[in-house]
Amino acid sequence: MIETYLLEALVAFNRYKTLSAAAENIHISQPALSRSMQKLEDILGVSLFDRSKNKITLNETGKMAASLAERILQEEEEMIHMVRNFDSSLHTISIGYSIPGPMYEIPSFINRLYPDMAISSDMQDEEMILKGLRNRRYNLIISTINHEDDDLISIPYGSERLYISLVPAHPAVTYKDQGLSFKDVNGETFLMSARVGVWEDIVREKMPDSRFLLQNDLDSLSEVVNSSSLASFATDLTIRLFRADENPSRIFIPFNDKEAVLSYYCIILKENEKKLDRWIRFLNGR
Amino acid sequence: MIETYLLEALVAFNRYKTLSAAAENIHISQPALSRSMQKLEDILGVSLFDRSKNKITLNETGKMAASLAERILQEEEEMIHMVRNFDSSLHTISIGYSIPGPMYEIPSFINRLYPDMAISSDMQDEEMILKGLRNRRYNLIISTINHEDDDLISIPYGSERLYISLVPAHPAVTYKDQGLSFKDVNGETFLMSARVGVWEDIVREKMPDSRFLLQNDLDSLSEVVNSSSLASFATDLTIRLFRADENPSRIFIPFNDKEAVLSYYCIILKENEKKLDRWIRFLNGR
DNA sequence: ATCACTTACGGGTGACGTAAAAATC
DNA sequence: GATTTTTACGTCACCCGTAAGTGAT
């Protein structure tokens, strides 16, 4: 059989057209490459090159061999990637979210239950999240839709209420105790994260006259928020997790509207029930 | 990149299930195979096996890797065959015949014109011969049909008349000078080669009452013919080439019927016109 | 005790690099 | 003279086999 390094040498020569150039590019000496080409011809029992005294080029057979070799090398690289990806998929729990809130607490729970597993988090819209669960991209998803399908297990996880975050000087802080409604602050300009999932659809619909300044990066968002007097958003969950209410420069007021509350569910494929048994029992045992 | 011998080792282990058995089958020592498996894991950066102290089995990742490796090795073998076949096709002129006669003289002409080329001969029915020319299996074909297509070059090669071969004692030898007709010997039993192409169709149709004893091998045919008094066939071409008329134990009498004469043509793809230039000029220069 | 695998060790193949020669531009 | 390829030669990597060790059957 032909060892891989010979195929690599052939492909390199085909790409760089001279032995010297090819040798340099694959970091071997030029005579070594010359010998490899001879060895390849020897193994195949076939002439692959037209040789003159100081010129060597692939003949028709050689060109064919080179393109076949390239295919094989590509496939070998693909194999490496597939094996590594498969292995890593065995050692990571991949979670898809349609809202960001739970993303801040679920990984630490999972990590406690499965200390040897890596955790990958991803946020996309509802549709992509569900599709990702079905095609095994995600091991579990957090969705605001309670999908009830025969092949799924759906467990109510919790709910999140949207808050407005204001500077203490803002006139709307008078609502502090009773909460306020979207229409009370419709027209306000908000700073918000670009990645808030379905929340974005909700606030845009309920406050059509507002402007929303999106920030891609969470750190820069919080920096901008702290240095400006613009309104922003939070939820009961994020306020608790980040102890945001200890920050004296911001007042948090809940929205009273029913659309300001999102219930969400942890959904997994039934086929993964055993694999995620600890997690399921943790959820049900709360 | 992964050297081929490691893939072979993995595939062997997957097939034979224990290191010892696999090692024996690929003719290396068992520790060598053990090391190869470790090396493969090292290169991939991934665990491929479940190991207990004296047992080693492929895990899920390992099984996947093994099947991918198998695919790659198959492709490599395929590459070797394709390259060798392509190379040999460059060094052989492949000829397809629908009748056997020219098969006895064309190769020697070709050999004189192209002394470095190998020659392969093949006989099949008209349809397969033409198909073989179109799909490049044959470089040239000899056909009794004068295919006139835009992509083909067809050159009349010659014609062949069928003779009957009789022992001198046979009553029909009285026809010797004027020739005879198929119907004159319909009912006769003939010894004939199993590979006579379209001739077989002709004699079966024109002498429906005859029996034809087919011989696969030409040598055994001529042996049987010489030791029996049964009739047999020849053509002007074969009589000349094999000096059959110098054999006193056989009389050759031509068939007069028009179906007893077959004209045949040398046909090549136009795209091969240059490659076979010498041959074409030889044909036209006769 | 036997089997299966791993680790340790010494040996040989062969792939490598350096050097030199030959040929072309 | 610079570039490109091949041949020659010595070196070193690495793959191999043998031997020894460990644990399971």
Coordinates of C-alpha atoms (C1' of nucleotides) in Angstrom, one line a residue:
Chain A
M1 CA 0.0 0.0 0.0
I2 CA 1.0 3.6 -0.5
E3 CA 2.0 5.5 2.6
T4 CA 0.4 8.9 3.0
Y5 CA 3.6 10.9 2.9
L6 CA 4.1 9.8 -0.7
L7 CA 0.7 11.0 -1.7
E8 CA 1.3 14.3 0.1
A9 CA 4.6 14.6 -1.8
L10 CA 2.9 14.0 -5.1
V11 CA 0.1 16.4 -4.5
A12 CA 2.7 19.1 -3.4
F13 CA 4.6 18.6 -6.6
N14 CA 1.5 18.8 -8.6
R15 CA 0.7 22.1 -6.9
Y16 CA 4.1 23.7 -7.0
K17 CA 5.3 22.3 -10.3
T18 CA 9.0 22.0 -9.4
L19 CA 10.6 19.6 -6.9
S20 CA 12.5 22.5 -5.2
A21 CA 9.4 24.6 -4.7
A22 CA 7.3 21.7 -3.5
A23 CA 10.0 20.4 -1.2
E24 CA 10.3 23.8 0.4
N25 CA 6.6 24.0 1.0
I26 CA 6.3 20.7 2.7
H27 CA 9.5 21.2 4.6
I28 CA 11.6 18.4 3.4
S29 CA 14.8 18.6 1.3
Q30 CA 14.5 18.6 -2.4
P31 CA 16.4 15.3 -2.9
A32 CA 14.1 13.7 -0.4
L33 CA 11.2 14.7 -2.5
S34 CA 12.9 13.5 -5.7
R35 CA 13.4 10.1 -4.0
S36 CA 9.8 10.0 -2.9
M37 CA 8.6 10.5 -6.5
Q38 CA 10.8 7.7 -7.7
K39 CA 9.5 5.5 -4.9
L40 CA 6.0 6.2 -5.9
E41 CA 6.6 5.3 -9.5
D42 CA 8.3 2.1 -8.2
I43 CA 5.4 1.1 -6.1
L44 CA 2.8 1.8 -8.8
G45 CA 5.0 0.2 -11.4
V46 CA 4.2 3.1 -13.7
S47 CA 5.9 6.1 -15.0
L48 CA 4.4 9.3 -13.6
F49 CA 6.8 11.9 -15.0
D50 CA 8.4 13.2 -18.1
R51 CA 12.0 13.8 -17.1
S52 CA 14.7 15.8 -18.9
K53 CA 18.0 16.5 -17.3
N54 CA 17.0 19.4 -15.1
K55 CA 13.2 19.4 -15.6
I56 CA 10.6 17.0 -14.3
T57 CA 6.9 17.3 -15.1
L58 CA 3.9 15.1 -14.5
N59 CA 2.8 13.1 -17.5
E60 CA -0.9 12.2 -18.1
T61 CA -0.8 9.2 -15.7
G62 CA 1.0 11.4 -13.2
K63 CA -1.7 14.1 -13.3
M64 CA -4.4 11.5 -12.9
A65 CA -2.5 10.0 -9.9
A66 CA -2.1 13.4 -8.4
S67 CA -5.8 14.2 -8.6
L68 CA -6.7 10.8 -7.1
A69 CA -4.1 11.3 -4.4
E70 CA -5.6 14.7 -3.6
R71 CA -9.0 13.2 -3.1
I72 CA -7.6 10.6 -0.8
L73 CA -5.8 13.1 1.3
Q74 CA -9.0 15.2 1.5
E75 CA -10.9 12.2 2.7
E76 CA -8.2 11.5 5.3
E77 CA -8.5 15.0 6.6
E78 CA -12.2 14.7 6.7
M79 CA -11.8 11.5 8.7
I80 CA -9.7 13.2 11.2
H81 CA -12.2 16.0 11.7
M82 CA -15.1 13.6 11.9
V83 CA -13.4 11.5 14.5
R84 CA -12.4 14.4 16.6
N85 CA -15.9 16.0 16.3
F86 CA -17.6 12.8 17.2
D87 CA -15.3 12.3 20.2
S88 CA -15.9 15.8 21.4
S89 CA -19.6 15.4 20.9
L90 CA -19.4 12.5 23.3
H91 CA -17.7 14.7 25.9
T92 CA -19.8 17.8 25.6
I93 CA -23.4 18.7 26.4
S94 CA -24.6 21.1 23.8
I95 CA -27.4 23.4 24.8
G96 CA -29.5 25.5 22.6
Y97 CA -31.4 28.5 23.9
S98 CA -34.1 30.7 22.5
I99 CA -33.8 33.2 25.3
P100 CA -30.6 34.3 27.0
G101 CA -31.6 34.3 30.7
P102 CA -31.2 30.6 31.5
M103 CA -27.9 30.6 29.7
Y104 CA -26.5 32.3 32.7
E105 CA -27.4 29.6 35.2
I106 CA -27.9 26.3 33.4
P107 CA -24.3 25.6 32.5
S108 CA -23.2 25.8 36.1
F109 CA -25.9 23.3 37.1
I110 CA -24.9 21.0 34.3
N111 CA -21.3 21.3 35.2
R112 CA -22.0 20.2 38.7
L113 CA -24.0 17.2 37.5
Y114 CA -21.6 16.2 34.7
P115 CA -18.2 17.4 35.9
D116 CA -16.3 15.6 33.1
M117 CA -18.4 17.0 30.3
A118 CA -17.7 20.2 28.4
I119 CA -20.7 22.5 27.8
S120 CA -21.4 24.4 24.7
S121 CA -24.1 27.0 24.6
D122 CA -25.8 28.5 21.6
M123 CA -28.7 30.9 21.1
Q124 CA -30.9 31.0 18.0
D125 CA -34.5 31.5 17.1
E126 CA -37.1 28.9 18.2
E127 CA -37.2 27.2 14.9
M128 CA -33.5 26.6 14.6
I129 CA -33.3 25.5 18.2
L130 CA -35.9 22.8 17.7
K131 CA -34.3 21.7 14.4
G132 CA -30.9 21.6 16.1
L133 CA -32.3 19.3 18.8
R134 CA -33.8 17.0 16.3
N135 CA -30.7 16.7 14.2
R136 CA -28.6 16.1 17.3
R137 CA -26.7 19.3 17.2
Y138 CA -28.1 20.1 20.7
N139 CA -28.5 17.6 23.5
L140 CA -31.0 19.8 25.2
I141 CA -32.7 23.0 24.4
I142 CA -34.4 25.8 26.3
S143 CA -37.5 26.9 24.5
T144 CA -40.4 29.3 25.3
I145 CA -42.6 26.9 23.4
N146 CA -43.8 23.8 25.2
H147 CA -43.3 21.3 22.3
E148 CA -45.2 18.2 23.1
D149 CA -44.2 15.5 20.7
D150 CA -43.9 11.8 21.1
D151 CA -40.2 11.8 20.6
L152 CA -39.6 14.7 23.0
I153 CA -39.5 15.2 26.8
S154 CA -40.5 18.7 27.8
I155 CA -40.0 19.8 31.4
P156 CA -41.2 23.3 32.6
Y157 CA -38.1 25.1 33.7
G158 CA -39.3 28.4 35.0
S159 CA -40.4 31.8 33.9
E160 CA -38.7 35.2 33.5
R161 CA -40.3 38.6 33.8
L162 CA -39.0 41.6 31.9
Y163 CA -37.8 44.6 33.8
I164 CA -36.9 48.1 32.7
S165 CA -33.6 49.4 34.0
L166 CA -33.6 53.2 34.6
V167 CA -31.3 55.8 36.1
P168 CA -32.7 57.0 39.4
A169 CA -33.3 60.4 37.9
H170 CA -35.7 59.1 35.2
P171 CA -39.3 60.3 35.7
A172 CA -40.7 56.8 35.3
V173 CA -39.0 55.6 38.6
T174 CA -42.3 56.8 40.3
Y175 CA -43.7 53.5 39.0
K176 CA -41.1 51.6 41.1
D177 CA -43.5 50.0 43.5
Q178 CA -46.5 49.2 41.3
G179 CA -44.6 48.3 38.1
L180 CA -45.3 49.8 34.7
S181 CA -46.7 48.9 31.3
F182 CA -45.0 48.8 27.9
K183 CA -47.2 51.6 26.7
D184 CA -45.9 53.8 29.7
V185 CA -42.4 53.8 28.2
N186 CA -43.2 53.4 24.5
G187 CA -41.0 55.9 22.7
E188 CA -38.2 55.5 25.1
T189 CA -34.7 54.7 23.6
F190 CA -33.3 51.5 24.9
L191 CA -29.9 50.0 25.0
M192 CA -30.1 46.3 24.6
S193 CA -28.1 43.2 23.8
A194 CA -28.2 42.1 20.2
R195 CA -28.8 38.6 21.4
V196 CA -31.9 38.4 23.5
G197 CA -33.9 35.9 21.4
V198 CA -37.6 36.3 21.4
W199 CA -37.5 39.3 23.8
E200 CA -36.5 41.4 20.9
D201 CA -39.7 40.5 19.0
I202 CA -41.8 41.3 22.1
V203 CA -40.4 44.7 22.9
R204 CA -40.4 45.8 19.3
E205 CA -44.0 44.8 19.0
K206 CA -45.2 46.3 22.3
M207 CA -43.2 49.5 22.0
P208 CA -43.3 50.3 18.3
D209 CA -42.3 53.9 18.9
S210 CA -39.1 53.1 20.8
R211 CA -35.6 52.9 19.4
F212 CA -33.4 50.0 20.3
L213 CA -29.6 50.4 20.3
L214 CA -28.2 46.9 19.9
Q215 CA -24.8 45.9 21.4
N216 CA -23.2 42.8 20.2
D217 CA -20.9 42.4 23.2
L218 CA -22.3 42.0 26.7
D219 CA -19.4 43.6 28.4
S220 CA -19.5 46.7 26.2
L221 CA -23.3 46.8 26.7
S222 CA -22.9 47.0 30.5
E223 CA -20.2 49.6 30.1
V224 CA -22.4 51.7 27.8
V225 CA -25.4 51.3 30.1
N226 CA -23.4 52.4 33.2
S227 CA -22.1 55.5 31.5
S228 CA -25.4 56.6 29.9
S229 CA -28.8 57.6 31.2
L230 CA -30.6 55.6 28.6
A231 CA -33.1 52.9 29.6
S232 CA -32.2 49.3 29.3
F233 CA -33.7 45.9 30.1
A234 CA -33.2 43.2 32.7
T235 CA -35.2 40.3 34.0
D236 CA -35.9 38.9 37.5
L237 CA -33.4 36.2 36.6
T238 CA -30.6 38.4 35.5
I239 CA -31.1 40.8 38.3
R240 CA -30.8 38.0 40.8
L241 CA -27.8 36.3 39.1
F242 CA -25.8 39.4 38.6
R243 CA -27.0 41.1 41.8
A244 CA -27.9 44.0 39.6
D245 CA -30.2 45.4 42.3
E246 CA -27.1 46.2 44.4
N247 CA -26.1 48.7 41.8
P248 CA -27.2 52.1 43.2
S249 CA -27.0 53.8 39.8
R250 CA -29.9 51.7 38.3
I251 CA -33.5 51.2 39.3
F252 CA -35.3 48.1 38.1
I253 CA -39.0 48.2 37.5
P254 CA -41.1 45.2 36.4
F255 CA -43.4 45.3 33.4
N256 CA -46.9 44.3 34.4
D257 CA -48.1 43.3 30.9
K258 CA -48.8 39.6 30.5
E259 CA -46.4 39.6 27.5
A260 CA -43.6 40.5 29.8
V261 CA -43.5 37.1 31.3
L262 CA -42.0 34.2 29.4
S263 CA -42.3 30.6 30.6
Y264 CA -39.7 28.3 29.2
Y265 CA -39.1 24.6 29.0
C266 CA -36.2 22.3 28.9
I267 CA -36.7 19.9 26.0
I268 CA -34.7 16.8 25.2
L269 CA -35.0 13.9 22.7
K270 CA -36.5 10.9 24.4
E271 CA -33.6 8.8 23.0
N272 CA -31.3 10.9 25.3
E273 CA -33.4 10.3 28.4
K274 CA -30.9 7.9 29.9
K275 CA -27.9 9.9 29.0
L276 CA -29.4 13.0 30.7
D277 CA -31.0 11.1 33.6
R278 CA -29.2 13.0 36.3
W279 CA -30.3 16.3 34.7
I280 CA -33.9 15.3 34.4
R281 CA -34.1 14.1 38.0
F282 CA -32.5 17.4 39.1
L283 CA -35.2 19.4 37.2
N284 CA -38.0 17.3 38.6
G285 CA -36.6 17.3 42.1
R286 CA -36.5 21.0 42.5
Chain B
M1 CA -1.4 13.3 8.7
I2 CA -2.0 9.6 9.3
E3 CA 0.2 7.1 7.6
T4 CA -1.5 4.3 5.7
Y5 CA 0.0 1.6 7.8
L6 CA -1.9 2.9 10.8
L7 CA -5.2 2.8 9.0
E8 CA -4.5 -0.7 7.9
A9 CA -3.7 -1.7 11.5
L10 CA -6.9 -0.1 12.7
V11 CA -9.0 -1.9 10.1
A12 CA -7.3 -5.2 10.8
F13 CA -8.1 -4.8 14.5
N14 CA -11.6 -4.0 13.7
R15 CA -11.9 -7.1 11.6
Y16 CA -10.2 -9.5 13.9
K17 CA -11.2 -8.1 17.2
T18 CA -8.1 -8.9 19.2
L19 CA -4.6 -7.4 18.8
S20 CA -3.1 -10.8 18.6
A21 CA -5.3 -12.1 15.9
A22 CA -5.1 -8.9 13.9
A23 CA -1.3 -8.8 14.2
E24 CA -1.0 -12.3 13.0
N25 CA -3.1 -11.5 10.0
I26 CA -1.2 -8.5 8.9
H27 CA 2.1 -10.2 9.7
I28 CA 3.5 -7.9 12.4
S29 CA 4.1 -8.7 16.0
Q30 CA 1.3 -8.0 18.5
P31 CA 3.3 -5.4 20.5
A32 CA 3.9 -3.5 17.2
L33 CA 0.2 -3.4 16.6
S34 CA -0.5 -2.3 20.2
R35 CA 1.9 0.6 19.7
S36 CA 0.3 1.5 16.4
M37 CA -3.1 1.8 18.0
Q38 CA -1.6 4.0 20.7
K39 CA 0.0 6.1 18.1
L40 CA -3.2 6.5 16.2
E41 CA -5.0 7.7 19.3
D42 CA -2.1 10.0 20.0
I43 CA -2.3 11.5 16.5
L44 CA -6.0 11.9 16.6
G45 CA -5.9 13.2 20.1
V46 CA -8.8 11.0 20.9
S47 CA -9.5 7.7 22.7
L48 CA -10.5 5.0 20.3
F49 CA -10.6 2.0 22.7
D50 CA -12.0 0.7 25.9
R51 CA -9.1 -0.9 27.7
S52 CA -9.2 -3.2 30.6
K53 CA -6.0 -4.9 31.7
N54 CA -6.1 -7.8 29.2
K55 CA -8.8 -6.7 26.9
I56 CA -9.1 -3.9 24.3
T57 CA -12.1 -3.1 22.2
L58 CA -13.1 -0.3 20.0
N59 CA -15.3 2.3 21.5
E60 CA -17.9 4.2 19.5
T61 CA -15.4 6.7 18.2
G62 CA -13.0 3.8 17.4
K63 CA -15.7 2.0 15.4
M64 CA -16.4 5.2 13.5
A65 CA -12.7 5.7 12.8
A66 CA -12.3 2.2 11.6
S67 CA -15.1 2.4 9.1
L68 CA -13.8 5.7 7.8
A69 CA -10.3 4.2 7.6
E70 CA -11.7 1.3 5.6
R71 CA -13.2 3.6 3.1
I72 CA -9.9 5.4 2.7
L73 CA -8.0 2.3 2.2
Q74 CA -10.5 1.1 -0.4
E75 CA -10.1 4.4 -2.2
E76 CA -6.4 4.0 -2.1
E77 CA -6.5 0.6 -3.7
E78 CA -8.9 1.9 -6.3
M79 CA -6.4 4.7 -7.1
I80 CA -3.6 2.1 -7.6
H81 CA -5.8 0.2 -10.0
M82 CA -6.9 3.2 -11.9
V83 CA -3.4 4.5 -12.3
R84 CA -2.1 1.2 -13.5
N85 CA -5.0 0.7 -15.9
F86 CA -4.7 4.2 -17.3
D87 CA -1.0 3.7 -17.8
S88 CA -1.4 0.4 -19.5
S89 CA -4.1 1.9 -21.7
L90 CA -1.5 4.4 -22.9
H91 CA 0.8 1.6 -23.9
T92 CA -1.7 -0.8 -25.5
I93 CA -3.8 -0.7 -28.6
S94 CA -7.0 -2.4 -27.9
I95 CA -8.8 -3.9 -30.8
G96 CA -12.3 -5.2 -30.9
Y97 CA -13.5 -7.7 -33.6
S98 CA -16.9 -8.8 -34.7
I99 CA -15.3 -11.5 -36.9
P100 CA -12.2 -13.6 -36.1
G101 CA -10.5 -13.5 -39.5
P102 CA -8.7 -10.2 -39.3
M103 CA -7.7 -11.0 -35.7
Y104 CA -5.0 -13.2 -37.3
E105 CA -3.3 -10.6 -39.3
I106 CA -4.0 -7.1 -37.9
P107 CA -2.0 -7.5 -34.7
S108 CA 1.2 -8.2 -36.6
F109 CA 0.6 -5.1 -38.8
I110 CA -0.1 -3.0 -35.7
N111 CA 3.0 -4.4 -34.0
R112 CA 5.1 -3.4 -37.0
L113 CA 3.7 0.1 -36.9
Y114 CA 3.8 0.6 -33.2
P115 CA 6.5 -1.7 -31.9
D116 CA 6.4 -0.2 -28.3
M117 CA 2.7 -0.8 -27.9
A118 CA 1.1 -3.9 -26.5
I119 CA -1.9 -5.2 -28.4
S120 CA -5.1 -6.5 -26.8
S121 CA -7.6 -8.3 -29.0
D122 CA -11.2 -9.0 -28.1
M123 CA -14.1 -10.5 -30.0
Q124 CA -17.7 -9.7 -29.3
D125 CA -21.0 -9.1 -31.2
E126 CA -21.4 -6.0 -33.3
E127 CA -23.3 -4.0 -30.7
M128 CA -20.8 -4.5 -27.9
I129 CA -17.9 -3.8 -30.3
L130 CA -19.3 -0.4 -31.2
K131 CA -20.2 0.4 -27.6
G132 CA -16.7 -0.6 -26.6
L133 CA -15.3 1.8 -29.2
R134 CA -17.4 4.7 -28.0
N135 CA -16.6 4.1 -24.3
R136 CA -12.8 4.0 -25.1
R137 CA -12.5 0.3 -24.3
Y138 CA -11.2 -0.2 -27.8
N139 CA -9.0 2.0 -29.8
L140 CA -10.1 0.5 -33.0
I141 CA -12.7 -2.0 -34.0
I142 CA -13.2 -4.3 -37.0
S143 CA -16.9 -4.4 -37.9
T144 CA -18.9 -5.9 -40.7
I145 CA -21.1 -2.8 -40.5
N146 CA -19.9 0.4 -42.1
H147 CA -20.9 2.7 -39.4
E148 CA -20.9 6.2 -40.8
D149 CA -21.1 8.7 -38.0
D150 CA -19.7 12.1 -37.5
D151 CA -17.4 11.1 -34.7
L152 CA -16.2 8.0 -36.4
I153 CA -13.7 7.2 -39.2
S154 CA -14.6 4.1 -41.1
I155 CA -12.1 2.6 -43.6
P156 CA -13.0 -0.4 -45.7
Y157 CA -10.5 -3.1 -44.7
G158 CA -11.3 -6.1 -46.9
S159 CA -13.7 -8.9 -47.3
E160 CA -13.7 -12.6 -46.5
R161 CA -15.4 -15.4 -48.2
L162 CA -16.5 -18.5 -46.4
Y163 CA -15.1 -21.9 -47.5
I164 CA -16.1 -25.4 -46.5
S165 CA -13.3 -27.7 -45.5
L166 CA -13.9 -31.3 -46.5
V167 CA -11.9 -34.5 -46.4
P168 CA -11.0 -35.5 -50.0
A169 CA -13.3 -38.5 -49.8
H170 CA -16.4 -36.4 -49.2
P171 CA -18.9 -36.6 -52.1
A172 CA -19.2 -32.8 -52.3
V173 CA -15.6 -32.4 -53.4
T174 CA -16.9 -32.6 -56.9
Y175 CA -17.9 -29.0 -56.5
K176 CA -14.2 -28.1 -56.0
D177 CA -13.9 -26.0 -59.1
Q178 CA -17.2 -24.2 -59.4
G179 CA -17.8 -23.8 -55.6
L180 CA -21.0 -24.7 -53.9
S181 CA -24.0 -23.2 -52.1
F182 CA -25.2 -23.4 -48.5
K183 CA -28.2 -25.5 -49.5
D184 CA -25.9 -28.1 -51.2
V185 CA -24.5 -29.0 -47.8
N186 CA -27.4 -28.1 -45.5
G187 CA -27.8 -31.0 -43.1
E188 CA -24.1 -31.7 -43.0
T189 CA -22.5 -31.7 -39.5
F190 CA -19.8 -29.1 -39.0
L191 CA -17.0 -28.7 -36.6
M192 CA -16.5 -25.1 -35.9
S193 CA -14.9 -22.7 -33.5
A194 CA -17.2 -21.3 -30.8
R195 CA -15.9 -17.8 -31.5
V196 CA -16.6 -16.9 -35.1
G197 CA -18.7 -13.8 -34.5
V198 CA -21.3 -13.1 -37.1
W199 CA -20.4 -16.2 -39.2
E200 CA -22.3 -18.3 -36.7
D201 CA -25.5 -16.5 -37.3
I202 CA -25.0 -16.8 -41.1
V203 CA -24.4 -20.5 -41.3
R204 CA -27.1 -21.3 -38.8
E205 CA -29.6 -19.4 -40.8
K206 CA -28.5 -20.6 -44.2
M207 CA -28.1 -24.3 -43.2
P208 CA -30.8 -24.8 -40.6
D209 CA -30.7 -28.5 -40.9
S210 CA -27.0 -28.7 -40.0
R211 CA -25.5 -29.5 -36.7
F212 CA -22.6 -27.3 -35.5
L213 CA -20.2 -28.8 -33.0
L214 CA -18.5 -25.9 -31.3
Q215 CA -15.0 -26.0 -30.0
N216 CA -13.8 -23.4 -27.6
D217 CA -10.2 -23.8 -28.2
L218 CA -8.7 -23.3 -31.6
D219 CA -5.9 -25.8 -31.1
S220 CA -8.2 -28.5 -30.1
L221 CA -10.5 -27.6 -32.9
S222 CA -7.8 -28.1 -35.5
E223 CA -6.8 -31.4 -33.8
V224 CA -10.4 -32.7 -33.9
V225 CA -10.8 -31.5 -37.5
N226 CA -7.6 -33.3 -38.6
S227 CA -8.6 -36.6 -36.9
S228 CA -12.2 -36.6 -38.1
S229 CA -14.0 -36.7 -41.5
L230 CA -16.5 -34.1 -40.5
A231 CA -16.9 -30.9 -42.5
S232 CA -15.5 -27.6 -41.1
F233 CA -15.2 -24.0 -42.2
A234 CA -12.4 -21.8 -43.4
T235 CA -12.2 -18.5 -45.3
D236 CA -9.9 -17.2 -48.0
L237 CA -8.1 -15.3 -45.3
T238 CA -7.5 -18.1 -42.9
I239 CA -6.5 -20.4 -45.7
R240 CA -3.9 -18.0 -46.8
L241 CA -2.6 -17.1 -43.4
F242 CA -2.4 -20.7 -42.2
R243 CA -1.4 -22.1 -45.5
A244 CA -4.2 -24.5 -45.0
D245 CA -4.3 -25.4 -48.7
E246 CA -0.9 -27.1 -48.3
N247 CA -2.6 -29.6 -46.1
P248 CA -3.4 -32.6 -48.4
S249 CA -6.0 -34.1 -46.0
R250 CA -8.4 -31.2 -46.5
I251 CA -10.1 -29.8 -49.6
F252 CA -11.4 -26.2 -49.4
I253 CA -14.4 -25.2 -51.5
P254 CA -15.8 -21.7 -51.6
F255 CA -19.5 -20.9 -50.9
N256 CA -20.9 -19.1 -53.9
D257 CA -23.8 -17.5 -52.0
K258 CA -23.7 -13.7 -51.6
E259 CA -24.1 -14.2 -47.8
A260 CA -20.8 -16.1 -47.8
V261 CA -18.9 -12.9 -48.3
L262 CA -18.4 -10.5 -45.5
S263 CA -16.9 -7.0 -46.0
Y264 CA -15.5 -5.5 -43.0
Y265 CA -14.3 -2.1 -41.9
C266 CA -11.8 -0.6 -39.6
I267 CA -13.5 2.0 -37.4
I268 CA -11.9 4.4 -35.0
L269 CA -13.0 7.5 -33.1
K270 CA -12.2 10.7 -34.8
E271 CA -10.6 11.9 -31.6
N272 CA -8.0 9.1 -32.0
E273 CA -7.2 10.1 -35.6
K274 CA -3.8 11.6 -34.7
K275 CA -2.9 8.8 -32.3
L276 CA -3.5 6.2 -35.0
D277 CA -2.2 8.2 -37.9
R278 CA 0.4 5.7 -39.0
W279 CA -2.2 2.9 -39.0
I280 CA -4.7 5.0 -41.0
R281 CA -2.1 5.9 -43.6
F282 CA -1.1 2.2 -43.8
L283 CA -4.7 1.2 -44.5
N284 CA -5.2 3.9 -47.1
G285 CA -1.8 3.3 -48.7
R286 CA -2.4 -0.4 -49.5
Chain C
dA1 C1' -1.1 -22.2 33.2
dT2 C1' -2.6 -19.7 29.4
dC3 C1' -4.1 -15.8 27.1
dA4 C1' -4.2 -10.8 26.0
dC5 C1' -2.2 -6.6 26.4
dT6 C1' 1.5 -3.2 27.7
dT7 C1' 6.1 -1.7 28.6
dA8 C1' 11.1 -2.0 27.9
dC9 C1' 15.0 -2.6 25.0
dG10 C1' 18.1 -3.3 21.1
dG11 C1' 18.4 -3.7 16.1
dG12 C1' 17.7 -2.6 11.2
dT13 C1' 15.3 -0.4 7.6
dG14 C1' 14.6 3.5 5.3
dA15 C1' 13.6 8.3 5.0
dC16 C1' 16.2 12.2 5.7
dG17 C1' 19.7 16.0 5.0
dT18 C1' 24.2 17.4 3.1
dA19 C1' 27.2 17.4 -0.5
dA20 C1' 28.4 16.9 -5.2
dA21 C1' 27.7 16.3 -10.1
dA22 C1' 25.4 17.2 -14.4
dA23 C1' 22.6 19.8 -17.3
dT24 C1' 19.9 23.8 -18.7
dC25 C1' 18.9 28.7 -18.7
Chain D
dG1 C1' 26.4 32.0 -12.3
dA2 C1' 21.9 30.5 -10.9
dT3 C1' 18.5 26.9 -11.0
dT4 C1' 16.9 22.3 -11.2
dT5 C1' 17.3 17.5 -10.8
dT6 C1' 19.8 13.2 -9.7
dT7 C1' 23.2 10.3 -7.3
dA8 C1' 26.1 9.3 -3.3
dC9 C1' 26.7 8.9 1.5
dG10 C1' 26.3 9.1 6.3
dT11 C1' 22.9 9.8 10.0
dC12 C1' 19.1 9.4 12.7
dA13 C1' 14.3 8.4 13.4
dC14 C1' 11.1 5.1 14.0
dC15 C1' 9.0 0.9 13.3
dC16 C1' 9.9 -3.7 14.3
dG17 C1' 10.6 -8.0 17.0
dT18 C1' 12.0 -10.2 21.3
dA19 C1' 11.6 -10.4 26.1
dA20 C1' 9.6 -9.4 30.3
dG21 C1' 5.8 -7.9 33.2
dT22 C1' 0.8 -7.6 34.7
dG23 C1' -3.7 -8.9 35.1
dA24 C1' -7.8 -11.8 33.8
dT25 C1' -9.7 -16.4 32.7

